Each structure stands twice: as structure tokens, then as C-alpha cells.
Coordinates of N, CA, C and O in Angstrom, one line a residue:
X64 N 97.2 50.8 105.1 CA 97.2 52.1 104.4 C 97.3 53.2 105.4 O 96.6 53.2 106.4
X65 N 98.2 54.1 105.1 CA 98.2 55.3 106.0 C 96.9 56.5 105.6 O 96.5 57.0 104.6
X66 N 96.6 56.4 107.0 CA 95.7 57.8 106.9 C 96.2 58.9 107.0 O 97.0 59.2 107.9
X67 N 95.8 59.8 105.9 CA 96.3 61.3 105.9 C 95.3 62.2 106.1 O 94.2 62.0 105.7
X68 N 95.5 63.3 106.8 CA 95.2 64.6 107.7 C 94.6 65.2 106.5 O 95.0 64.9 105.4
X69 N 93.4 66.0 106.7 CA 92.7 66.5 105.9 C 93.6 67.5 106.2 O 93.7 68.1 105.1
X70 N 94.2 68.0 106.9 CA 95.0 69.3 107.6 C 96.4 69.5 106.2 O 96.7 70.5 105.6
X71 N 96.7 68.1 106.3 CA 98.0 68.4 105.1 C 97.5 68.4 103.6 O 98.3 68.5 102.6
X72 N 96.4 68.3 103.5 CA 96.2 68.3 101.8 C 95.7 69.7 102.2 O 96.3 70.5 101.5
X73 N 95.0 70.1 103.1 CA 94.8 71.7 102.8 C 95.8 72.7 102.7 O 95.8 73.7 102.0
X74 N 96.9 72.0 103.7 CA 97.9 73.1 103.7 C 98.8 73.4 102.5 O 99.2 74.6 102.2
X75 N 99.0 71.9 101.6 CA 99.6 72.1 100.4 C 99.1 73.4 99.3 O 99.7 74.3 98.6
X76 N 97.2 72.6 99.5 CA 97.0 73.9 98.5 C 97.1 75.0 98.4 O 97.3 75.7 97.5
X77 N 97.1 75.3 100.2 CA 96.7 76.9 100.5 C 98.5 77.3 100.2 O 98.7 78.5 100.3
X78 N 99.5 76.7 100.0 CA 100.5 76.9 99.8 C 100.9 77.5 98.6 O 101.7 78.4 98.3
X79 N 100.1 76.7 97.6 CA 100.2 76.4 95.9 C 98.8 78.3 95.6 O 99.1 79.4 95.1
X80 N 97.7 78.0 96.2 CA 96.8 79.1 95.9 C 97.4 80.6 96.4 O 97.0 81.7 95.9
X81 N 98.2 80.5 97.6 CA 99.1 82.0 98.6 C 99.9 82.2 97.7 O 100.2 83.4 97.7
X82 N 100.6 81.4 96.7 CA 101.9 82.1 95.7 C 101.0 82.5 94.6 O 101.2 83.6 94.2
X83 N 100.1 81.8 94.1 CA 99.3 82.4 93.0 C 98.4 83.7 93.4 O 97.9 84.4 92.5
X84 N 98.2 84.0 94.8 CA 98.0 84.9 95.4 C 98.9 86.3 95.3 O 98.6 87.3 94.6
X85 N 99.9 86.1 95.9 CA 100.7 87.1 96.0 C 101.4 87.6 94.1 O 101.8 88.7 93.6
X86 N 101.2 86.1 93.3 CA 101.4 86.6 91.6 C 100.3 87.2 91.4 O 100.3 88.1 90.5
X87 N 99.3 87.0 91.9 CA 98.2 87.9 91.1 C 98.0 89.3 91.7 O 97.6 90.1 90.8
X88 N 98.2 89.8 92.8 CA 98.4 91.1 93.0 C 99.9 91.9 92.9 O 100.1 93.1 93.1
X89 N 100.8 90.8 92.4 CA 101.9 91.2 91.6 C 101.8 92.0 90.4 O 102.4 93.0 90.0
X90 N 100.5 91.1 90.0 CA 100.0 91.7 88.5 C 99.4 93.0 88.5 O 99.5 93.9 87.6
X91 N 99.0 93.0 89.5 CA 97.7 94.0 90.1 C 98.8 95.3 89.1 O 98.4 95.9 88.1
X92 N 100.4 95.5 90.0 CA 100.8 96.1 90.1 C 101.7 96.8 89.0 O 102.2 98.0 88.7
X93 N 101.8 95.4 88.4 CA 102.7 95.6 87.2 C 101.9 95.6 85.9 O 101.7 94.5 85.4
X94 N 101.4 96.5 85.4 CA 100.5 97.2 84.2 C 101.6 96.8 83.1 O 101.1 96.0 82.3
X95 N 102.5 97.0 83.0 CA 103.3 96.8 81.3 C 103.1 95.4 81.2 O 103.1 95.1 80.0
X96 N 102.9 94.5 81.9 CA 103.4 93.0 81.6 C 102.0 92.5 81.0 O 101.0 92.7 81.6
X97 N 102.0 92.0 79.9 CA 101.0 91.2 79.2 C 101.0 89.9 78.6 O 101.7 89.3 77.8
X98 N 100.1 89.5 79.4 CA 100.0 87.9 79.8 C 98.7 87.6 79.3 O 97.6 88.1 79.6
X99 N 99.0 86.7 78.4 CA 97.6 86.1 77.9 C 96.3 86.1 78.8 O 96.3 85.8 80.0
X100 N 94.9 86.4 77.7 CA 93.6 86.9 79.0 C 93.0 85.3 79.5 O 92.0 85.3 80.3
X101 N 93.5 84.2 79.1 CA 92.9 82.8 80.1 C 93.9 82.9 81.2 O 93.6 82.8 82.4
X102 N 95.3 83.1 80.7 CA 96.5 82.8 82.2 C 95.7 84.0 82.7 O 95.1 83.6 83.7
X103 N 95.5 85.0 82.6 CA 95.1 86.3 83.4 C 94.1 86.1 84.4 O 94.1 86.7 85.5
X104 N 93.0 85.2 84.0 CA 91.9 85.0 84.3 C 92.0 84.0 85.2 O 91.6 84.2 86.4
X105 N 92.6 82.7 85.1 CA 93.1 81.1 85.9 C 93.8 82.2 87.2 O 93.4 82.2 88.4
X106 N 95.0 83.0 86.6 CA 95.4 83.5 88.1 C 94.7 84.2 88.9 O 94.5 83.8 90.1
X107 N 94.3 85.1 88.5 CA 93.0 86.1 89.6 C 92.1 85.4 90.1 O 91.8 85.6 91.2
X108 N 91.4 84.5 89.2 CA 90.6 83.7 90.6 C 90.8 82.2 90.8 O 89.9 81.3 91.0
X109 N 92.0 82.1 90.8 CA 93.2 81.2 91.9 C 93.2 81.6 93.2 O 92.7 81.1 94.2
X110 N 94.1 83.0 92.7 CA 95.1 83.8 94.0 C 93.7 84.4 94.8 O 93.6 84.5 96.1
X111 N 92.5 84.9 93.8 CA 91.9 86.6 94.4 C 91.0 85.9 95.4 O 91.0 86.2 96.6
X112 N 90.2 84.9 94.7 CA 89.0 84.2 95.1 C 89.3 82.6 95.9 O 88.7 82.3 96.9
X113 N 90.2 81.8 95.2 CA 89.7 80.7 95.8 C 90.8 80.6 96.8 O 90.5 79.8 97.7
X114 N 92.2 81.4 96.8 CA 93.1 81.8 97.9 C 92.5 82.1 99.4 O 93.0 81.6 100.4
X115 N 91.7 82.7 99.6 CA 91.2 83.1 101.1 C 90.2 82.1 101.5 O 90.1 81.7 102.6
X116 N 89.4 81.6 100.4 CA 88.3 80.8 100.8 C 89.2 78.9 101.8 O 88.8 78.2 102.7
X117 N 90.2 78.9 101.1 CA 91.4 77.7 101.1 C 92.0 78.1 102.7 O 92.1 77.4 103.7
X118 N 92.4 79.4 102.2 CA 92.7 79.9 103.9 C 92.1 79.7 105.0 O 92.7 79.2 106.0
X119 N 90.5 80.0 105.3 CA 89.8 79.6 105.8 C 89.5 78.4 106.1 O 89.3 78.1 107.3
X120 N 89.5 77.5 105.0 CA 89.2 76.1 105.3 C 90.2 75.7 106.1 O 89.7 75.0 107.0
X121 N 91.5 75.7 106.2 CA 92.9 75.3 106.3 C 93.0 75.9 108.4 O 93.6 75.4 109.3
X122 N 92.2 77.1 108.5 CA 92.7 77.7 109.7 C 91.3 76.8 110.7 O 91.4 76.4 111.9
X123 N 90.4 76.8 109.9 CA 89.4 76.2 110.4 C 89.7 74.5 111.3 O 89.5 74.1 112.4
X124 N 90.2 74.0 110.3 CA 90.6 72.4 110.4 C 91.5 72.4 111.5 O 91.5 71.6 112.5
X125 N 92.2 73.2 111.3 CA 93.9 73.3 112.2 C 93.0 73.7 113.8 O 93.0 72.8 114.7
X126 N 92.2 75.1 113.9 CA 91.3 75.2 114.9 C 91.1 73.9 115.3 O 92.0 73.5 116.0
X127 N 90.3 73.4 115.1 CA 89.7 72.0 115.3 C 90.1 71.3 116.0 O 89.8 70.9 117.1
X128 N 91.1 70.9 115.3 CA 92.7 70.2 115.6 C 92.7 70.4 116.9 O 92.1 69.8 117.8
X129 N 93.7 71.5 116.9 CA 93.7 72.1 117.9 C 93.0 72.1 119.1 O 93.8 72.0 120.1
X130 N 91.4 72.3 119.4 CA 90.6 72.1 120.6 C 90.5 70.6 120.9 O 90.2 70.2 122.0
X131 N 90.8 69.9 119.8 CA 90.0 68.3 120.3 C 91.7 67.9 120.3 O 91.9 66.7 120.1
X132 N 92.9 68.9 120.6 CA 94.4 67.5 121.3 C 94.8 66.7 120.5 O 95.3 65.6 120.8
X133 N 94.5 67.1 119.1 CA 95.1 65.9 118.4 C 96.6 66.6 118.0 O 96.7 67.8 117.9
X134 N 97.7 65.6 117.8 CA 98.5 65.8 117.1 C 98.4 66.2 115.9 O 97.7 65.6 115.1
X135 N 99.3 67.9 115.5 CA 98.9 68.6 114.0 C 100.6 67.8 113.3 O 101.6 68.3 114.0
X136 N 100.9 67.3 112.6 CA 102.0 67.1 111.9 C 102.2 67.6 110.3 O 101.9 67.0 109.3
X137 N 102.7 69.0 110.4 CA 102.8 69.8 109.6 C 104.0 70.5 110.0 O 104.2 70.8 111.2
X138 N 105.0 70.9 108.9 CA 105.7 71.9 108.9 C 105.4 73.3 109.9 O 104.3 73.4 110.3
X139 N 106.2 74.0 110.2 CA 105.6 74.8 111.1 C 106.0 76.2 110.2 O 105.7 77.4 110.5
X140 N 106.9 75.9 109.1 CA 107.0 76.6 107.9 C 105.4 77.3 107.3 O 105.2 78.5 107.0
X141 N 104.6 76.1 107.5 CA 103.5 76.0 106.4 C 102.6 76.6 107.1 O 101.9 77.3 106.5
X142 N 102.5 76.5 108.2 CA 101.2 77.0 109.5 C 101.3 78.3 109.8 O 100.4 78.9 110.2
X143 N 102.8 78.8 109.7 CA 102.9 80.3 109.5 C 102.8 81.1 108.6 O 102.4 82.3 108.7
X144 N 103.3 80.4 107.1 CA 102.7 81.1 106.4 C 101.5 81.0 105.4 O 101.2 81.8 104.5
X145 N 100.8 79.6 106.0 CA 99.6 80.0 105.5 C 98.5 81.3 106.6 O 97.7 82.2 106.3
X146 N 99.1 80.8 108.0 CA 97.9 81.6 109.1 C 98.5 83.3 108.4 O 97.6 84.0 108.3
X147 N 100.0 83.9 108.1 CA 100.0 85.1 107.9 C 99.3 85.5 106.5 O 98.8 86.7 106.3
X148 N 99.2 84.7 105.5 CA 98.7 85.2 104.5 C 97.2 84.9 104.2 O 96.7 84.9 103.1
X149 N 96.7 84.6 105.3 CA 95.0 84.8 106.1 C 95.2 86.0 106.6 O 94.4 86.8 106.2
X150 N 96.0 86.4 107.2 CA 95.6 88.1 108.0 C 96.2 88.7 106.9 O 95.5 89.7 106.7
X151 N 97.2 88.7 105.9 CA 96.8 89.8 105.2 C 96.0 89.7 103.9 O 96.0 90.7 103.2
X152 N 95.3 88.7 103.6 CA 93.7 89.0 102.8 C 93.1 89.1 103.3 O 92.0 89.3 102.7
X153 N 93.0 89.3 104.9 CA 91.9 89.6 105.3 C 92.1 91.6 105.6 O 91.3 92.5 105.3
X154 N 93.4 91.7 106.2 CA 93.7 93.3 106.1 C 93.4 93.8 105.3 O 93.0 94.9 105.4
X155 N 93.8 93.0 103.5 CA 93.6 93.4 102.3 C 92.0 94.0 102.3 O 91.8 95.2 102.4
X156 N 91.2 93.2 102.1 CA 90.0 92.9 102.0 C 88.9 94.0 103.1 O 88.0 94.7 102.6
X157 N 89.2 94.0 104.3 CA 88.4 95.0 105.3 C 89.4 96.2 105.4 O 89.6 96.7 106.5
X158 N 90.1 96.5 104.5 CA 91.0 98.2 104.5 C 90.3 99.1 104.4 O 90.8 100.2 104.3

């Protein structure tokens, strides 16, 4: 059985949680659009709340990674845009 990287199931999510991220402050913005109040609610604390917390976890692991020399095998797609959509919830957030 192949062992898989705690590194790549994080990255998927933080992949799947950063688009529901960027939809929910899509929403932020777009006032006419009316979207049912459960979809309303599932996306905001998708994107608002469990989006940065995912980020974290994901930059943390990769850290890790990282100091202890292990080989990271991940897209390099995924590592950039999960680590940029960490600095900007975090810009978001301490503005």
C-alpha cells in the first residue's frame, strides 16, 4: 500500500476551501445576487472560517517538511497558490 503525505490531502482541501474563499467574498461584493440562506451560510464558513484555518495547517506541515529534508511532491501550482492565498487572508484580516 502506498503511503500518502498528510501534505497532499491538505493541499487538495486548501485548494477546494481558497475557491470557496474567494466565492464567498465574491458574495461579499455582489449584493443583487440571491442565493439561498443554507448555500449562503455552507459558503461563508467554508471560504471565511475554515479557509485560513486549512491554510495554516497546510503551510505548517509543508514547514516541517521542509526543515526535516524530506521530499515535498506536490504541484508547485498548489504550493503557490495555496502559500499566496495565506498572505492575503492574512492582509485581509490584520488591514
Amino acid at each position: 500500500m502506498i503511503s500518502r503525505s498528510p501534505l497532499a490531502f491538505f493541499s487538495k482541501v486548501a485548494v477546494i476551501s481558497n475557491l470557496v474563499y474567494l466565492v464567498s467574498t465574491l458574495f461579499l461584493f455582489i449584493t443583487w445576487m440571491k442565493i439561498p440562506r443554507d448555500i449562503a451560510q455552507f459558503i461563508a464558513v467554508t471560504g471565511l472560517e475554515l479557509a485560513p484555518m486549512i491554510n495554516l495547517i497546510f503551510a505548517f506541515i509543508l514547514l516541517v517538511q521542509f526543515l526535516q529534508k524530506k521530499v515535498i511532491i506536490l504541484p508547485t501550482w498548489q504550493t503557490i497558490f495555496n502559500l499566496s492565498m495565506l498572505l492575503v487572508q492574512a492582509g485581509l484580516l490584520f488591514k
